[in-house]
């Protein structure tokens, strides 16, 4: 199982480089030398913001900067729109009055897939099937139309839910067919 196939926000929390983050290390304790001109993969980004409307714009700004700097080969505009929709949903649609933060985790796998994880403190996802079946101009329907494969679950008990979108460079995954699945706790 590759690192990108695990459904866990813990895999996205590392910020540094080295063996503590699951990266391969050469003899002598040094990470392998990067190939000149190519970014090393996997690459991670993680950030959180209070559950406020400003989180949506902040997530877009930070994600844009990271995607450009990491030179992800996919459609960065589509990825940013997906991030916008997911963070906005996390801020706008809690089923109860919850406090806390919305967390954004990004991972570029060795295969160049982009995994977008958005976590919020509400463990419920009311009407998931209806949310992915709606028109393709907003919300999760738009994320699918942009080529995102959607899963969701509660990987960390007591910490809310995480919605994950997998985007691949090149041919979109989701055009014309739903690719959403539910992961049970």
mmCIF file of N, CA and C in Angstrom, residues 5-57:
data_model
loop_
_atom_site.group_PDB
_atom_site.id
_atom_site.type_symbol
_atom_site.label_atom_id
_atom_site.label_comp_id
_atom_site.label_asym_id
_atom_site.label_seq_id
_atom_site.Cartn_x
_atom_site.Cartn_y
_atom_site.Cartn_z
ATOM 1 N N UNK A 5 -2.392 5.895 -0.403
ATOM 2 C CA UNK A 5 -3.605 5.100 -0.302
ATOM 3 C C UNK A 5 -4.142 5.019 1.116
ATOM 4 N N UNK A 6 -3.364 5.414 2.108
ATOM 5 C CA UNK A 6 -3.826 5.364 3.482
ATOM 6 C C UNK A 6 -4.771 6.514 3.754
ATOM 7 N N UNK A 7 -5.882 6.238 4.430
ATOM 8 C CA UNK A 7 -6.838 7.283 4.778
ATOM 9 C C UNK A 7 -6.536 7.722 6.194
ATOM 10 N N UNK A 8 -5.650 8.680 6.345
ATOM 11 C CA UNK A 8 -5.266 9.147 7.659
ATOM 12 C C UNK A 8 -4.759 10.572 7.570
ATOM 13 N N UNK A 9 -5.264 11.414 8.450
ATOM 14 C CA UNK A 9 -4.747 12.773 8.478
ATOM 15 C C UNK A 9 -3.377 12.804 9.128
ATOM 16 N N UNK A 10 -3.033 11.771 9.897
ATOM 17 C CA UNK A 10 -1.732 11.743 10.543
ATOM 18 C C UNK A 10 -0.616 11.761 9.506
ATOM 19 N N UNK A 11 -0.832 11.163 8.346
ATOM 20 C CA UNK A 11 0.198 11.129 7.313
ATOM 21 C C UNK A 11 0.461 12.513 6.737
ATOM 22 N N UNK A 12 -0.423 13.457 6.988
ATOM 23 C CA UNK A 12 -0.267 14.788 6.416
ATOM 24 C C UNK A 12 0.231 15.818 7.419
ATOM 25 N N UNK A 13 0.455 15.424 8.639
ATOM 26 C CA UNK A 13 0.800 16.400 9.665
ATOM 27 C C UNK A 13 2.277 16.775 9.696
ATOM 28 N N UNK A 14 3.161 15.952 9.158
ATOM 29 C CA UNK A 14 4.589 16.251 9.199
ATOM 30 C C UNK A 14 4.925 17.496 8.413
ATOM 31 N N UNK A 15 5.823 18.318 8.943
ATOM 32 C CA UNK A 15 6.182 19.554 8.257
ATOM 33 C C UNK A 15 7.642 19.578 7.856
ATOM 34 N N UNK A 16 8.470 18.786 8.490
ATOM 35 C CA UNK A 16 9.891 18.831 8.214
ATOM 36 C C UNK A 16 10.303 17.764 7.221
ATOM 37 N N UNK A 17 11.588 17.615 7.047
ATOM 38 C CA UNK A 17 12.132 16.616 6.144
ATOM 39 C C UNK A 17 12.971 15.668 6.974
ATOM 40 N N UNK A 18 12.803 14.386 6.771
ATOM 41 C CA UNK A 18 13.652 13.434 7.464
ATOM 42 C C UNK A 18 12.910 12.188 7.856
ATOM 43 N N UNK A 19 13.593 11.317 8.594
ATOM 44 C CA UNK A 19 13.025 10.018 8.914
ATOM 45 C C UNK A 19 11.800 10.100 9.808
ATOM 46 N N UNK A 20 11.627 11.154 10.586
ATOM 47 C CA UNK A 20 10.445 11.269 11.426
ATOM 48 C C UNK A 20 9.181 11.439 10.605
ATOM 49 N N UNK A 21 9.304 11.822 9.363
ATOM 50 C CA UNK A 21 8.153 12.034 8.506
ATOM 51 C C UNK A 21 7.955 10.895 7.524
ATOM 52 N N UNK A 22 8.613 9.769 7.736
ATOM 53 C CA UNK A 22 8.408 8.616 6.890
ATOM 54 C C UNK A 22 9.158 8.656 5.577
ATOM 55 N N UNK A 23 10.098 9.571 5.421
ATOM 56 C CA UNK A 23 10.842 9.643 4.173
ATOM 57 C C UNK A 23 12.019 8.687 4.213
ATOM 58 N N UNK A 24 12.412 8.208 3.062
ATOM 59 C CA UNK A 24 13.550 7.308 2.977
ATOM 60 C C UNK A 24 14.820 8.065 3.311
ATOM 61 N N UNK A 25 15.750 7.334 3.923
ATOM 62 C CA UNK A 25 17.006 7.947 4.323
ATOM 63 C C UNK A 25 18.147 7.088 3.807
ATOM 64 N N UNK A 26 19.168 7.726 3.261
ATOM 65 C CA UNK A 26 20.362 7.020 2.809
ATOM 66 C C UNK A 26 21.220 6.663 4.007
ATOM 67 N N UNK A 27 22.218 5.814 3.787
ATOM 68 C CA UNK A 27 23.180 5.503 4.836
ATOM 69 C C UNK A 27 23.792 6.810 5.323
ATOM 70 N N UNK A 28 23.990 6.914 6.605
ATOM 71 C CA UNK A 28 24.540 8.147 7.162
ATOM 72 C C UNK A 28 23.449 9.076 7.654
ATOM 73 N N UNK A 29 22.170 8.691 7.522
ATOM 74 C CA UNK A 29 21.079 9.479 8.052
ATOM 75 C C UNK A 29 20.638 10.655 7.211
ATOM 76 N N UNK A 30 21.125 10.763 5.973
ATOM 77 C CA UNK A 30 20.730 11.887 5.109
ATOM 78 C C UNK A 30 19.635 11.442 4.155
ATOM 79 N N UNK A 31 18.689 12.331 3.832
ATOM 80 C CA UNK A 31 17.710 12.001 2.804
ATOM 81 C C UNK A 31 18.414 11.851 1.458
ATOM 82 N N UNK A 32 17.857 11.050 0.544
ATOM 83 C CA UNK A 32 18.501 10.900 -0.758
ATOM 84 C C UNK A 32 18.575 12.241 -1.486
ATOM 85 N N UNK A 33 19.613 12.415 -2.261
ATOM 86 C CA UNK A 33 19.796 13.665 -3.006
ATOM 87 C C UNK A 33 18.719 13.787 -4.074
ATOM 88 N N UNK A 34 18.107 14.966 -4.220
ATOM 89 C CA UNK A 34 17.076 15.146 -5.249
ATOM 90 C C UNK A 34 17.702 15.155 -6.638
ATOM 91 N N UNK A 35 16.903 14.734 -7.610
ATOM 92 C CA UNK A 35 17.333 14.821 -9.001
ATOM 93 C C UNK A 35 17.251 16.281 -9.393
ATOM 94 N N UNK A 36 18.296 16.796 -9.990
ATOM 95 C CA UNK A 36 18.351 18.220 -10.335
ATOM 96 C C UNK A 36 17.145 18.613 -11.203
ATOM 97 N N UNK A 37 16.446 19.635 -10.780
ATOM 98 C CA UNK A 37 15.323 20.163 -11.543
ATOM 99 C C UNK A 37 13.989 19.495 -11.251
ATOM 100 N N UNK A 38 13.969 18.395 -10.524
ATOM 101 C CA UNK A 38 12.719 17.715 -10.210
ATOM 102 C C UNK A 38 12.447 17.786 -8.708
ATOM 103 N N UNK A 39 11.192 18.039 -8.317
ATOM 104 C CA UNK A 39 10.876 18.074 -6.895
ATOM 105 C C UNK A 39 10.872 16.655 -6.317
ATOM 106 N N UNK A 40 11.200 16.549 -5.030
ATOM 107 C CA UNK A 40 11.142 15.256 -4.347
ATOM 108 C C UNK A 40 9.710 14.953 -3.969
ATOM 109 N N UNK A 41 9.328 13.726 -4.083
ATOM 110 C CA UNK A 41 8.000 13.282 -3.701
ATOM 111 C C UNK A 41 8.126 12.149 -2.701
ATOM 112 N N UNK A 42 7.208 11.965 -1.796
ATOM 113 C CA UNK A 42 6.009 12.766 -1.583
ATOM 114 C C UNK A 42 6.333 14.094 -0.900
ATOM 115 N N UNK A 43 5.453 15.054 -1.106
ATOM 116 C CA UNK A 43 5.562 16.354 -0.454
ATOM 117 C C UNK A 43 4.272 16.613 0.300
ATOM 118 N N UNK A 44 4.395 17.244 1.467
ATOM 119 C CA UNK A 44 3.241 17.477 2.328
ATOM 120 C C UNK A 44 3.094 18.955 2.691
ATOM 121 N N UNK A 45 1.834 19.306 2.958
ATOM 122 C CA UNK A 45 1.510 20.639 3.469
ATOM 123 C C UNK A 45 0.372 20.448 4.456
ATOM 124 N N UNK A 46 0.403 21.127 5.586
ATOM 125 C CA UNK A 46 -0.688 21.065 6.546
ATOM 126 C C UNK A 46 -0.823 22.414 7.233
ATOM 127 N N UNK A 47 -2.058 22.831 7.395
ATOM 128 C CA UNK A 47 -2.346 24.127 8.029
ATOM 129 C C UNK A 47 -3.775 24.090 8.548
ATOM 130 N N UNK A 48 -4.068 24.858 9.577
ATOM 131 C CA UNK A 48 -5.438 24.941 10.086
ATOM 132 C C UNK A 48 -5.790 26.392 10.390
ATOM 133 N N UNK A 49 -7.099 26.653 10.377
ATOM 134 C CA UNK A 49 -7.632 27.985 10.641
ATOM 135 C C UNK A 49 -8.897 27.840 11.469
ATOM 136 N N UNK A 50 -9.253 28.873 12.257
ATOM 137 C CA UNK A 50 -10.520 28.827 13.002
ATOM 138 C C UNK A 50 -11.702 28.671 12.041
ATOM 139 N N UNK A 51 -12.765 28.065 12.540
ATOM 140 C CA UNK A 51 -13.979 27.868 11.736
ATOM 141 C C UNK A 51 -14.665 29.211 11.488
ATOM 142 N N UNK A 52 -14.102 29.975 10.596
ATOM 143 C CA UNK A 52 -14.627 31.287 10.231
ATOM 144 C C UNK A 52 -14.552 31.419 8.720
ATOM 145 N N UNK A 53 -15.388 32.267 8.129
ATOM 146 C CA UNK A 53 -15.372 32.429 6.673
ATOM 147 C C UNK A 53 -14.010 32.816 6.092
ATOM 148 N N UNK A 54 -13.173 33.498 6.854
ATOM 149 C CA UNK A 54 -11.856 33.883 6.349
ATOM 150 C C UNK A 54 -10.969 32.667 6.063
ATOM 151 N N UNK A 55 -11.297 31.524 6.639
ATOM 152 C CA UNK A 55 -10.504 30.305 6.423
ATOM 153 C C UNK A 55 -10.487 29.907 4.949
ATOM 154 N N UNK A 56 -11.574 30.179 4.236
ATOM 155 C CA UNK A 56 -11.663 29.780 2.829
ATOM 156 C C UNK A 56 -10.608 30.513 2.002
ATOM 157 N N UNK A 57 -10.537 31.822 2.142
ATOM 158 C CA UNK A 57 -9.556 32.595 1.380
ATOM 159 C C UNK A 57 -8.132 32.287 1.818
#
